[in-house]
């Protein structure tokens, strides 16, 4: 069956339910202050019931179709393929309403918020994409919305800050710690501890305490489910040799991988290598992190010798996080997925090459996956292989930052 | 079970309990601050081991944690320094789970016992995730204090009290640590609910900064924990004398 724009979204079957308080192998769990435990138990129960209900799934699929503009296409990149000597397909999450995959998850969580009878949502945001998606859906549903954003990110993502305020959200710059995504999550958790009785915390990635990593993966698996069918159509029934996506917390990657776990495709997550893995200034939590507990789950985190969390670095705010979702940590441990990285400079090269060859300006986050592919084509990605890359979002938000980096100061 | 037996003895003797919190490694005089609060009538002292991402803490303790870390404090340096404390008052560390996890349960528990520290409070390690650390702590003789919240349902409250050692920490309000002007009925309700299900010492903490608030919170419980109000004085440049003055004032209010 063809999956094209304009056809209604049909959700695939739900994925496996993690056991033992949200364990993925030795990762996951629910490490939170006691105050939040009852709210997480309620959320888990409400999600479990909703996700098994035809009524909820129809409502969710309807919003994905008629509001978010799904299904998104898979675009074959002829000119980029010719340049790299591999066959490149792009899953186009940049074409959703609000311009990134984040909207999928937010629509699902907003429906749950209504079911729980809560009137206020809070969110953290790095690049601003999740904040914009949350502010957008809060406007749609008539919910009060507060977005926590690191002060550094408020600076480098001014356009998205303005968009969120236009949409009626309050944006709170977070000055503590490294003033980036990690600290935005800290302050969102601090708000939630005080407001949990009437507030839902709409976490934007597959991180956090159970049930978030599972629930967010399920709301994002539509990306992978669609991409599998669409790439089979293009490839005459075959699956891509490689399926790749960028990984910060990892929601676009896990949503994509969910559609391909039972295929023979190599699954590749691309982390932020920042100024280089040896520089210590990067966001490569799988490559360089060790097991630890932060923001509610046991996973891999960048830490010093005492267990203090280190600051991450990435040119892209969305990958500037010193941890990764627990399911990715488990996929890395089991070997089912492999994780590589791309530097700031390689991401910039990816940003430019996609614009030049395909007329598509990717988000800096997604540009890491393109940058990795451009570097590895003919090496880790054998010549002639087929590669599906998820383009998690569009790059308009990054235009000013990249222009300045490349030597043009925009007015 | 030094922490619990000491607090029980004091309570059963008719006293209301007072447990101050001091951030370990905050300033060169932090050990003298601990000695001062003991001298002023503390029944136990919480020593904070700072963590980079303290999600249960408001601005005051965040600031103190950051200053201590910038001053070079580490979990092992704080525990080693605490070993030098020559006080009869029981001590407990308060830290976040990653610090414990990173050190390793058994190593961390052994280091506490080696330093003469009796208890541990880990606010992001709830009952359901306690197993690994809880078993190691029990085996080593470290008393792990659990927290109960206003949102905790009754059946879970009983389970928390059952598993808690030393005392049970009743959270006075919905929110993070930090002094509050208003003192709501939630603290009283928390004390009543806990006293109804346990014989463990029940201490109420979060937001308590004045003698009047301490006395009000302790009325329905066995005592109070005071953190940010004390830390704020230290951040403002106060030292052992300022700490002694505040804890004496609270002691007096509780004894009145």
PDB file of N, CA and C in Angstrom, chain A residues 92-138:
ATOM      1  N   UNK A  92      11.400  12.685   5.538  1.00  0.00           N
ATOM      2  CA  UNK A  92      11.283  14.135   5.584  1.00  0.00           C
ATOM      3  C   UNK A  92      10.459  14.669   6.762  1.00  0.00           C
ATOM      4  N   UNK A  93      10.950  14.518   7.986  1.00  0.00           N
ATOM      5  CA  UNK A  93      10.238  15.090   9.138  1.00  0.00           C
ATOM      6  C   UNK A  93      10.286  16.619   9.131  1.00  0.00           C
ATOM      7  N   UNK A  94      11.187  17.170   8.312  1.00  0.00           N
ATOM      8  CA  UNK A  94      11.230  18.633   8.182  1.00  0.00           C
ATOM      9  C   UNK A  94       9.944  19.178   7.571  1.00  0.00           C
ATOM     10  N   UNK A  95       9.179  18.315   6.914  1.00  0.00           N
ATOM     11  CA  UNK A  95       7.958  18.786   6.250  1.00  0.00           C
ATOM     12  C   UNK A  95       6.708  18.737   7.128  1.00  0.00           C
ATOM     13  N   UNK A  96       6.866  18.343   8.380  1.00  0.00           N
ATOM     14  CA  UNK A  96       5.691  18.366   9.263  1.00  0.00           C
ATOM     15  C   UNK A  96       5.379  19.802   9.672  1.00  0.00           C
ATOM     16  N   UNK A  97       4.156  19.996  10.129  1.00  0.00           N
ATOM     17  CA  UNK A  97       3.795  21.266  10.757  1.00  0.00           C
ATOM     18  C   UNK A  97       4.732  21.513  11.936  1.00  0.00           C
ATOM     19  N   UNK A  98       5.257  22.680  12.043  1.00  0.00           N
ATOM     20  CA  UNK A  98       6.274  23.158  12.992  1.00  0.00           C
ATOM     21  C   UNK A  98       7.686  22.739  12.604  1.00  0.00           C
ATOM     22  N   UNK A  99       7.819  21.912  11.575  1.00  0.00           N
ATOM     23  CA  UNK A  99       9.144  21.712  10.994  1.00  0.00           C
ATOM     24  C   UNK A  99      10.056  20.713  11.654  1.00  0.00           C
ATOM     25  N   UNK A 100       9.524  19.864  12.503  1.00  0.00           N
ATOM     26  CA  UNK A 100      10.355  18.775  13.014  1.00  0.00           C
ATOM     27  C   UNK A 100       9.467  17.645  13.503  1.00  0.00           C
ATOM     28  N   UNK A 101      10.117  16.506  13.776  1.00  0.00           N
ATOM     29  CA  UNK A 101       9.395  15.326  14.257  1.00  0.00           C
ATOM     30  C   UNK A 101       8.787  15.540  15.634  1.00  0.00           C
ATOM     31  N   UNK A 102       9.195  16.585  16.346  1.00  0.00           N
ATOM     32  CA  UNK A 102       8.741  16.760  17.730  1.00  0.00           C
ATOM     33  C   UNK A 102       7.216  16.816  17.841  1.00  0.00           C
ATOM     34  N   UNK A 103       6.553  17.295  16.804  1.00  0.00           N
ATOM     35  CA  UNK A 103       5.093  17.457  16.848  1.00  0.00           C
ATOM     36  C   UNK A 103       4.382  16.117  17.089  1.00  0.00           C
ATOM     37  N   UNK A 104       4.943  15.014  16.572  1.00  0.00           N
ATOM     38  CA  UNK A 104       4.289  13.703  16.722  1.00  0.00           C
ATOM     39  C   UNK A 104       4.055  13.385  18.198  1.00  0.00           C
ATOM     40  N   UNK A 105       5.144  13.493  18.963  1.00  0.00           N
ATOM     41  CA  UNK A 105       5.101  13.182  20.384  1.00  0.00           C
ATOM     42  C   UNK A 105       4.210  14.149  21.151  1.00  0.00           C
ATOM     43  N   UNK A 106       4.300  15.421  20.799  1.00  0.00           N
ATOM     44  CA  UNK A 106       3.538  16.421  21.556  1.00  0.00           C
ATOM     45  C   UNK A 106       2.034  16.224  21.364  1.00  0.00           C
ATOM     46  N   UNK A 107       1.623  15.890  20.153  1.00  0.00           N
ATOM     47  CA  UNK A 107       0.187  15.639  19.930  1.00  0.00           C
ATOM     48  C   UNK A 107      -0.290  14.484  20.807  1.00  0.00           C
ATOM     49  N   UNK A 108       0.515  13.433  20.886  1.00  0.00           N
ATOM     50  CA  UNK A 108       0.141  12.292  21.727  1.00  0.00           C
ATOM     51  C   UNK A 108       0.040  12.691  23.193  1.00  0.00           C
ATOM     52  N   UNK A 109       1.050  13.411  23.673  1.00  0.00           N
ATOM     53  CA  UNK A 109       1.044  13.782  25.098  1.00  0.00           C
ATOM     54  C   UNK A 109      -0.055  14.798  25.420  1.00  0.00           C
ATOM     55  N   UNK A 110      -0.383  15.652  24.451  1.00  0.00           N
ATOM     56  CA  UNK A 110      -1.464  16.617  24.704  1.00  0.00           C
ATOM     57  C   UNK A 110      -2.801  15.886  24.864  1.00  0.00           C
ATOM     58  N   UNK A 111      -3.011  14.862  24.053  1.00  0.00           N
ATOM     59  CA  UNK A 111      -4.239  14.071  24.208  1.00  0.00           C
ATOM     60  C   UNK A 111      -4.288  13.418  25.588  1.00  0.00           C
ATOM     61  N   UNK A 112      -3.134  12.942  26.053  1.00  0.00           N
ATOM     62  CA  UNK A 112      -3.096  12.335  27.388  1.00  0.00           C
ATOM     63  C   UNK A 112      -3.339  13.378  28.473  1.00  0.00           C
ATOM     64  N   UNK A 113      -2.805  14.580  28.262  1.00  0.00           N
ATOM     65  CA  UNK A 113      -2.995  15.662  29.232  1.00  0.00           C
ATOM     66  C   UNK A 113      -4.484  15.933  29.430  1.00  0.00           C
ATOM     67  N   UNK A 114      -5.193  15.956  28.303  1.00  0.00           N
ATOM     68  CA  UNK A 114      -6.647  16.151  28.377  1.00  0.00           C
ATOM     69  C   UNK A 114      -7.305  15.020  29.147  1.00  0.00           C
ATOM     70  N   UNK A 115      -6.865  13.788  28.844  1.00  0.00           N
ATOM     71  CA  UNK A 115      -7.459  12.626  29.527  1.00  0.00           C
ATOM     72  C   UNK A 115      -7.221  12.660  31.024  1.00  0.00           C
ATOM     73  N   UNK A 116      -6.075  13.245  31.430  1.00  0.00           N
ATOM     74  CA  UNK A 116      -5.771  13.315  32.861  1.00  0.00           C
ATOM     75  C   UNK A 116      -6.428  14.520  33.520  1.00  0.00           C
ATOM     76  N   UNK A 117      -7.092  15.345  32.718  1.00  0.00           N
ATOM     77  CA  UNK A 117      -7.787  16.501  33.272  1.00  0.00           C
ATOM     78  C   UNK A 117      -6.851  17.611  33.726  1.00  0.00           C
ATOM     79  N   UNK A 118      -5.649  17.655  33.155  1.00  0.00           N
ATOM     80  CA  UNK A 118      -4.704  18.712  33.522  1.00  0.00           C
ATOM     81  C   UNK A 118      -4.805  19.867  32.525  1.00  0.00           C
ATOM     82  N   UNK A 119      -4.507  21.076  33.026  1.00  0.00           N
ATOM     83  CA  UNK A 119      -4.744  22.275  32.237  1.00  0.00           C
ATOM     84  C   UNK A 119      -3.454  22.985  31.840  1.00  0.00           C
ATOM     85  N   UNK A 120      -2.334  22.506  32.367  1.00  0.00           N
ATOM     86  CA  UNK A 120      -1.064  23.201  32.134  1.00  0.00           C
ATOM     87  C   UNK A 120      -0.008  22.196  31.691  1.00  0.00           C
ATOM     88  N   UNK A 121       0.762  22.585  30.678  1.00  0.00           N
ATOM     89  CA  UNK A 121       1.892  21.751  30.265  1.00  0.00           C
ATOM     90  C   UNK A 121       3.177  22.557  30.403  1.00  0.00           C
ATOM     91  N   UNK A 122       4.238  21.839  30.782  1.00  0.00           N
ATOM     92  CA  UNK A 122       5.570  22.434  30.782  1.00  0.00           C
ATOM     93  C   UNK A 122       6.457  21.585  29.890  1.00  0.00           C
ATOM     94  N   UNK A 123       7.485  22.198  29.358  1.00  0.00           N
ATOM     95  CA  UNK A 123       8.408  21.475  28.488  1.00  0.00           C
ATOM     96  C   UNK A 123       9.790  22.076  28.612  1.00  0.00           C
ATOM     97  N   UNK A 124      10.793  21.260  28.297  1.00  0.00           N
ATOM     98  CA  UNK A 124      12.154  21.752  28.150  1.00  0.00           C
ATOM     99  C   UNK A 124      12.417  21.861  26.661  1.00  0.00           C
ATOM    100  N   UNK A 125      13.351  22.710  26.280  1.00  0.00           N
ATOM    101  CA  UNK A 125      13.714  22.691  24.875  1.00  0.00           C
ATOM    102  C   UNK A 125      15.177  23.061  24.725  1.00  0.00           C
ATOM    103  N   UNK A 126      15.806  22.483  23.707  1.00  0.00           N
ATOM    104  CA  UNK A 126      17.195  22.793  23.412  1.00  0.00           C
ATOM    105  C   UNK A 126      17.233  23.730  22.224  1.00  0.00           C
ATOM    106  N   UNK A 127      17.037  23.152  21.051  1.00  0.00           N
ATOM    107  CA  UNK A 127      17.038  23.963  19.835  1.00  0.00           C
ATOM    108  C   UNK A 127      15.781  24.822  19.737  1.00  0.00           C
ATOM    109  N   UNK A 128      14.782  24.480  20.516  1.00  0.00           N
ATOM    110  CA  UNK A 128      13.526  25.207  20.437  1.00  0.00           C
ATOM    111  C   UNK A 128      12.463  24.454  19.664  1.00  0.00           C
ATOM    112  N   UNK A 129      12.853  23.373  18.990  1.00  0.00           N
ATOM    113  CA  UNK A 129      11.874  22.648  18.173  1.00  0.00           C
ATOM    114  C   UNK A 129      10.792  22.007  19.037  1.00  0.00           C
ATOM    115  N   UNK A 130      11.206  21.383  20.133  1.00  0.00           N
ATOM    116  CA  UNK A 130      10.210  20.777  21.005  1.00  0.00           C
ATOM    117  C   UNK A 130       9.383  21.853  21.711  1.00  0.00           C
ATOM    118  N   UNK A 131      10.032  22.953  22.059  1.00  0.00           N
ATOM    119  CA  UNK A 131       9.298  24.054  22.682  1.00  0.00           C
ATOM    120  C   UNK A 131       8.251  24.627  21.739  1.00  0.00           C
ATOM    121  N   UNK A 132       8.640  24.799  20.489  1.00  0.00           N
ATOM    122  CA  UNK A 132       7.688  25.318  19.500  1.00  0.00           C
ATOM    123  C   UNK A 132       6.542  24.324  19.302  1.00  0.00           C
ATOM    124  N   UNK A 133       6.880  23.053  19.206  1.00  0.00           N
ATOM    125  CA  UNK A 133       5.830  22.042  19.026  1.00  0.00           C
ATOM    126  C   UNK A 133       4.873  22.044  20.213  1.00  0.00           C
ATOM    127  N   UNK A 134       5.423  22.148  21.414  1.00  0.00           N
ATOM    128  CA  UNK A 134       4.571  22.131  22.609  1.00  0.00           C
ATOM    129  C   UNK A 134       3.703  23.395  22.667  1.00  0.00           C
ATOM    130  N   UNK A 135       4.320  24.546  22.386  1.00  0.00           N
ATOM    131  CA  UNK A 135       3.561  25.803  22.398  1.00  0.00           C
ATOM    132  C   UNK A 135       2.453  25.754  21.346  1.00  0.00           C
ATOM    133  N   UNK A 136       2.750  25.165  20.208  1.00  0.00           N
ATOM    134  CA  UNK A 136       1.778  25.060  19.124  1.00  0.00           C
ATOM    135  C   UNK A 136       0.572  24.217  19.540  1.00  0.00           C
ATOM    136  N   UNK A 137       0.868  23.055  20.079  1.00  0.00           N
ATOM    137  CA  UNK A 137      -0.220  22.142  20.431  1.00  0.00           C
ATOM    138  C   UNK A 137      -0.981  22.661  21.655  1.00  0.00           C
ATOM    139  N   UNK A 138      -0.264  23.363  22.551  1.00  0.00           N
ATOM    140  CA  UNK A 138      -0.963  23.985  23.685  1.00  0.00           C
ATOM    141  C   UNK A 138      -1.960  25.022  23.187  1.00  0.00           C
TER     142      UNK A 138
END
